Short mmCIF file of C-alpha atoms in Angstrom, two decimals:
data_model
loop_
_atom_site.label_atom_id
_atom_site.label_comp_id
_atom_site.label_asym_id
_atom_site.label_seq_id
_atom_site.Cartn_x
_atom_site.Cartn_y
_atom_site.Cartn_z
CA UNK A 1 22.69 3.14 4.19
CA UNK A 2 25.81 1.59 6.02
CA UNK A 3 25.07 -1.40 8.89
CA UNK A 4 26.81 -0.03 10.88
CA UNK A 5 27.06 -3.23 13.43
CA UNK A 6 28.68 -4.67 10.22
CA UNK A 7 30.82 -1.63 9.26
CA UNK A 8 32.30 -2.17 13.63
CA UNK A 9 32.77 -6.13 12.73
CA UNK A 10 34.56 -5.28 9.60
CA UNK A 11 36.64 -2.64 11.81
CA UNK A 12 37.52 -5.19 14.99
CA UNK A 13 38.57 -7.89 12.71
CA UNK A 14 40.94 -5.18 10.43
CA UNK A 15 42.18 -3.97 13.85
CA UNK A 16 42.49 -7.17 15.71
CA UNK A 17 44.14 -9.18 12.57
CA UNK A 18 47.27 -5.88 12.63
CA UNK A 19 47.71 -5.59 15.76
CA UNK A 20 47.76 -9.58 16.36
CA UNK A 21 50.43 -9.82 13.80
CA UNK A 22 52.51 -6.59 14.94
CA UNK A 23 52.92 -7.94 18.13
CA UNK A 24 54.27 -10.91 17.05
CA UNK A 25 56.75 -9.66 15.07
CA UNK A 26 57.57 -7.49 18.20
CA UNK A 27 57.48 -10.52 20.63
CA UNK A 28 59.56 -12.36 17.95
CA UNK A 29 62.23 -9.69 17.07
CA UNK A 30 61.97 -6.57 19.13
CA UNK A 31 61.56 -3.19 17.47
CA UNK A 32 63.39 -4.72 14.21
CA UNK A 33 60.59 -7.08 13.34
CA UNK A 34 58.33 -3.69 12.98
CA UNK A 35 61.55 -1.42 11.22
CA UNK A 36 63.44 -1.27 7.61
CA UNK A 37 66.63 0.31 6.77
CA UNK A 38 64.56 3.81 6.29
CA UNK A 39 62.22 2.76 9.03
CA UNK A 40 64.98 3.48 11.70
CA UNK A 41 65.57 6.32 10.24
CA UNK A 42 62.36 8.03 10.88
CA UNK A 43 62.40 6.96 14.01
CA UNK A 44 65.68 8.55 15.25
CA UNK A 45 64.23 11.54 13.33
CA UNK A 46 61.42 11.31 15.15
CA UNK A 47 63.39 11.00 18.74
CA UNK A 48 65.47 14.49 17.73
CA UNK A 49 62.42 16.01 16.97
CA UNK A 50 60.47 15.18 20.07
CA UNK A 51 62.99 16.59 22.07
CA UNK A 52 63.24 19.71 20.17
CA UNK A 53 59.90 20.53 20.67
CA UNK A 54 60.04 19.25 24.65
CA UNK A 55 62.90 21.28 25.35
CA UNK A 56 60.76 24.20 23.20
CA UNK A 57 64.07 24.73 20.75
CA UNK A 58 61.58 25.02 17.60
CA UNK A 59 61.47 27.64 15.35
CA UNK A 60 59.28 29.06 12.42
CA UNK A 61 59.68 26.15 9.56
CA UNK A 62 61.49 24.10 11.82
CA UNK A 63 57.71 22.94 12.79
CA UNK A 64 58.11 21.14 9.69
CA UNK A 65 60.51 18.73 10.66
CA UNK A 66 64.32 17.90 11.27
CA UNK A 67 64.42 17.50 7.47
CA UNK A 68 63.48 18.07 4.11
CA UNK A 69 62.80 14.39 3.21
CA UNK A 70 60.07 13.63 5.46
CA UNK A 71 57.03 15.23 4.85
CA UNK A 72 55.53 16.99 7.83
CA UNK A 73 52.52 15.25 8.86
CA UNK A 74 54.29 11.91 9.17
CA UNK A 75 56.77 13.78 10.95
CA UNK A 76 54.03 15.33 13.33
CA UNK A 77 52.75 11.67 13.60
CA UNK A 78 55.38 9.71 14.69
CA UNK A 79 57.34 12.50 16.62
CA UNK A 80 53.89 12.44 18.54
CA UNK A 81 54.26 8.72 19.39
CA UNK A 82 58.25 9.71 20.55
CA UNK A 83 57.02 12.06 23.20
CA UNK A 84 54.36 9.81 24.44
CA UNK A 85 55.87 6.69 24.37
CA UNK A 86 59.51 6.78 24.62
CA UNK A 87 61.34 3.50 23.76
CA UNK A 88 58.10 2.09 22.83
CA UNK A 89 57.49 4.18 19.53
CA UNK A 90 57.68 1.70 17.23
CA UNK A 91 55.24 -0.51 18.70
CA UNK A 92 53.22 2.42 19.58
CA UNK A 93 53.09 3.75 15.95
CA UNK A 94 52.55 0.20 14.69
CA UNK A 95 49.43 -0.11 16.78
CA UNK A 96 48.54 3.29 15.50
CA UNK A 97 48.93 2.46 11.89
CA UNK A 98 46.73 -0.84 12.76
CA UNK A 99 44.05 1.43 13.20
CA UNK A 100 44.11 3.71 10.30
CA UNK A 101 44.35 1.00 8.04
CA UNK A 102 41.51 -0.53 10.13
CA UNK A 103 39.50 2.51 8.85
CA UNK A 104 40.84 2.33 5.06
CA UNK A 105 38.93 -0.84 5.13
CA UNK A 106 35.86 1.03 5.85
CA UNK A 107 37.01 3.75 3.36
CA UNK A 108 36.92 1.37 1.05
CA UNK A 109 33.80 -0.58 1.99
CA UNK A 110 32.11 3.09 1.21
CA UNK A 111 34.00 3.44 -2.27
CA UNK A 112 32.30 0.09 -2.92
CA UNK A 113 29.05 0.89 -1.47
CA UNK A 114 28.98 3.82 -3.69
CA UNK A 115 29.98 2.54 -7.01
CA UNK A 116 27.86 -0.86 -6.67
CA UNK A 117 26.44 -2.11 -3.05
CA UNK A 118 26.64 -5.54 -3.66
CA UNK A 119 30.35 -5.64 -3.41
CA UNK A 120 30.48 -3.29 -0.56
CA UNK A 121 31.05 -6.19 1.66
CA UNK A 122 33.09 -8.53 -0.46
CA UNK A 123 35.53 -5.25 -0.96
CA UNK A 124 35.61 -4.69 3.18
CA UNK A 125 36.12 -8.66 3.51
CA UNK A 126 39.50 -8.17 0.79
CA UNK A 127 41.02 -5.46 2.38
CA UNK A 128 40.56 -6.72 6.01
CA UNK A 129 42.60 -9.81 4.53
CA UNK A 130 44.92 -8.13 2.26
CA UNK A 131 48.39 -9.59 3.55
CA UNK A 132 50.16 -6.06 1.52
CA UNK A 133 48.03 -3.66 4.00
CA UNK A 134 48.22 -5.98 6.87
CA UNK A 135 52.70 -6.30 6.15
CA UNK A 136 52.83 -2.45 5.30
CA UNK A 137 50.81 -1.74 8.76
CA UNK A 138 52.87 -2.95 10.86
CA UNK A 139 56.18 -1.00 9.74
CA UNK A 140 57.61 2.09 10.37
CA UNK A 141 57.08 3.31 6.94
CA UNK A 142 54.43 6.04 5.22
CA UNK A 143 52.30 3.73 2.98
CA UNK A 144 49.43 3.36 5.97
CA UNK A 145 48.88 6.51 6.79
CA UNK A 146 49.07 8.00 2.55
CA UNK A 147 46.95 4.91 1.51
CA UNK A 148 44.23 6.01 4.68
CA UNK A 149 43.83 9.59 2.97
CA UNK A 150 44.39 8.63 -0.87
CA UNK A 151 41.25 6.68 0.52
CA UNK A 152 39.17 9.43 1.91
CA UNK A 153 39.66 11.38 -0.86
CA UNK A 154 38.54 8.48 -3.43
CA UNK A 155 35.67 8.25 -1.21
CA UNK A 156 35.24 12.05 -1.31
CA UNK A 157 35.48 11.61 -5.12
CA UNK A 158 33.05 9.43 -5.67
CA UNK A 159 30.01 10.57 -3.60
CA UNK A 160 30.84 13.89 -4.94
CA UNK A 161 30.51 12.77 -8.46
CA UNK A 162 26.99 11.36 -6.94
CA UNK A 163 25.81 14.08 -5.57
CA UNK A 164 27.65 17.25 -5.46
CA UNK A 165 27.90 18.84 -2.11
CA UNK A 166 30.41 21.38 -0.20
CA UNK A 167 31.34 18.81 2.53
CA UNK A 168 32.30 16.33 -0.10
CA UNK A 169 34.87 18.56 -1.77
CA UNK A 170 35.60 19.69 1.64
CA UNK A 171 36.41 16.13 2.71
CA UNK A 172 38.13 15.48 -0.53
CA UNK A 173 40.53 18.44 -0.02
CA UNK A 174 41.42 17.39 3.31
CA UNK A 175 42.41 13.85 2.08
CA UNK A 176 44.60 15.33 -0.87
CA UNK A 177 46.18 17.27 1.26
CA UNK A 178 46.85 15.09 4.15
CA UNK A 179 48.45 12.67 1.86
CA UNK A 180 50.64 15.32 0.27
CA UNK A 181 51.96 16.04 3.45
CA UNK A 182 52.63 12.64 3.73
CA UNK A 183 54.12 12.11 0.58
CA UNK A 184 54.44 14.90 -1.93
CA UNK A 185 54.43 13.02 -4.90
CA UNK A 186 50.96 12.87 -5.00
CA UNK A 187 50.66 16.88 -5.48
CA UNK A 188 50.57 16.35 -9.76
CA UNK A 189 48.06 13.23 -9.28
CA UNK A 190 45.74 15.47 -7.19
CA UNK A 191 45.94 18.40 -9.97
CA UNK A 192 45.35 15.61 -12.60
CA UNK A 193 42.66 14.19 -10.65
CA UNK A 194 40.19 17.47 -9.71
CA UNK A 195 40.36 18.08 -13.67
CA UNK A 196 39.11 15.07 -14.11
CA UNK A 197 36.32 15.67 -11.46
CA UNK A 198 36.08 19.15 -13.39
CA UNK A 199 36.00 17.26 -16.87
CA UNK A 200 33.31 14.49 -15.50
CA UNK A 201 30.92 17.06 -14.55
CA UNK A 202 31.29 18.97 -17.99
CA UNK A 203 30.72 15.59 -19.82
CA UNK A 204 27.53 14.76 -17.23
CA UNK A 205 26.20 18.65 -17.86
CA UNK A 206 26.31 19.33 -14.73
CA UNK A 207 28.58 21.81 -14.64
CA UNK A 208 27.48 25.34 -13.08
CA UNK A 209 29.47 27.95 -11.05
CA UNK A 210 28.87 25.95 -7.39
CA UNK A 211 30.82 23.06 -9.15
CA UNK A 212 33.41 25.31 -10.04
CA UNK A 213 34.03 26.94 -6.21
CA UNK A 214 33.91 23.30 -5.00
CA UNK A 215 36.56 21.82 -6.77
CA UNK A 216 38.22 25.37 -6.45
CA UNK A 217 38.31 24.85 -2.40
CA UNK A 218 39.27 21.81 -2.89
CA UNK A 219 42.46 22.79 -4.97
CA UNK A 220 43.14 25.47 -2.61
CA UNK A 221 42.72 23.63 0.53
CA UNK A 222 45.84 21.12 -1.21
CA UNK A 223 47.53 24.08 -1.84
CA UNK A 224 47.80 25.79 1.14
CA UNK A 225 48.51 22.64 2.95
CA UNK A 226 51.63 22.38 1.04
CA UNK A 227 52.69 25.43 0.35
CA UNK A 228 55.14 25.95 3.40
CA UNK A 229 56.60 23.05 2.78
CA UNK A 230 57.51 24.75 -1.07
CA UNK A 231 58.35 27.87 1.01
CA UNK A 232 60.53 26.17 3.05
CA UNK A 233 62.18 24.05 0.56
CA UNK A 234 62.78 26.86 -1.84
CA UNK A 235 63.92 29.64 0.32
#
């Protein structure tokens, strides 16, 4: 069972230690300390698309995003922090991403947990001090958000491989998904991956016909999530 009171000390110092350091790049340099070449990009994507939607100029696929690039959840995301918080996005979005990687940390404290408890806290402890999540957090980019759900899901995978259960490969779907509509290059890793769940469970002999609809919702849940996005791209 998670300690919780540790799990929310684990989470303040994640947060605090990203959110610290974002806003001294931003006192430092401005909205360039938090921005790459692509970052600035996104967000003057993200500025067209706010005011599409504000000035209610969307149509059908054009949901999905001023372009084919961008994946549309991180478009959702940061187009989001555009109509809320104007010339402030990029810190906005930074402080956002502080707190979803804030939560991988506890992702992976539960990975941990799972596999071995004794490291459980040692993992937490790396992660909250990784200086690659703590960089990547604080820019415009879409590692945070894809390493958050690549997270879930692992999480997902391996308390499913535990003990299978529908909200598992509910959970596990979700996260697959979310990070394919994040970045789509993940779509052959997820097919790769739930045959290897399906595999594992024929090796374990565990395999009955309630294994099989679970991983099958969890395929389909992925594929629905990205199939107008194929639609789109395609037609």
């Amino acid at each position: 069972m998670a300690d919780r009171p540790m799990l929310w000390k684990f989470f303040t110092a994640a947060l605090a230690i990203r959110w610290i350091y974002a806003l001294l790049l931003f006192a430092t340099m401005g909205d360039a300390g938090l921005e790459t070449v692509d970052s600035t990009t996104y967000i003057a994507n993200a500025h067209e698309f706010a005011q599409a939607i504000a000035a209610g100029a969307l149509h059908g696929d054009q949901w999905l995003g001023p372009t084919t690039f961008t994946m549309p959840l991180f478009n959702w995301i940061i187009a989001l922090h555009a109509l809320l918080f104007g010339k402030w996005t990029a810190l906005a979005y930074a402080f956002t991403q502080g707190a979803l990687d804030a939560g991988t940390c506890l992702l992976i404290y539960g990975i941990a947990q799972t596999l071995n408890p004794r490291i459980a806290a040692p993992a937490a402890i790396m992660a909250t001090l990784n200086p690659t999540q703590i960089v990547l957090s604080a820019l415009i980019l879409t590692d945070t958000p894809f390493l958050f759900f690549v997270a879930l899901f692992l999480l997902a995978a391996v308390r499913w491989l535990r003990a299978p259960a529908w909200h598992w490969a509910i959970i596990g779907g979700v996260g697959l998904a979310e990070a394919a509509m994040i970045r789509v290059y993940v779509v052959p890793w997820a097919a790769f991956f739930v045959l290897f769940l399906f595999i594992a469970t024929i090796i374990g002999r565990r395999l009955t016909s309630r294994i099989i609809a679970q991983l099958a919702v969890t395929s389909i849940i992925v594929a629905l999530s990205i199939a107008p996005v194929l639609w789109r791209n395609v037609s």
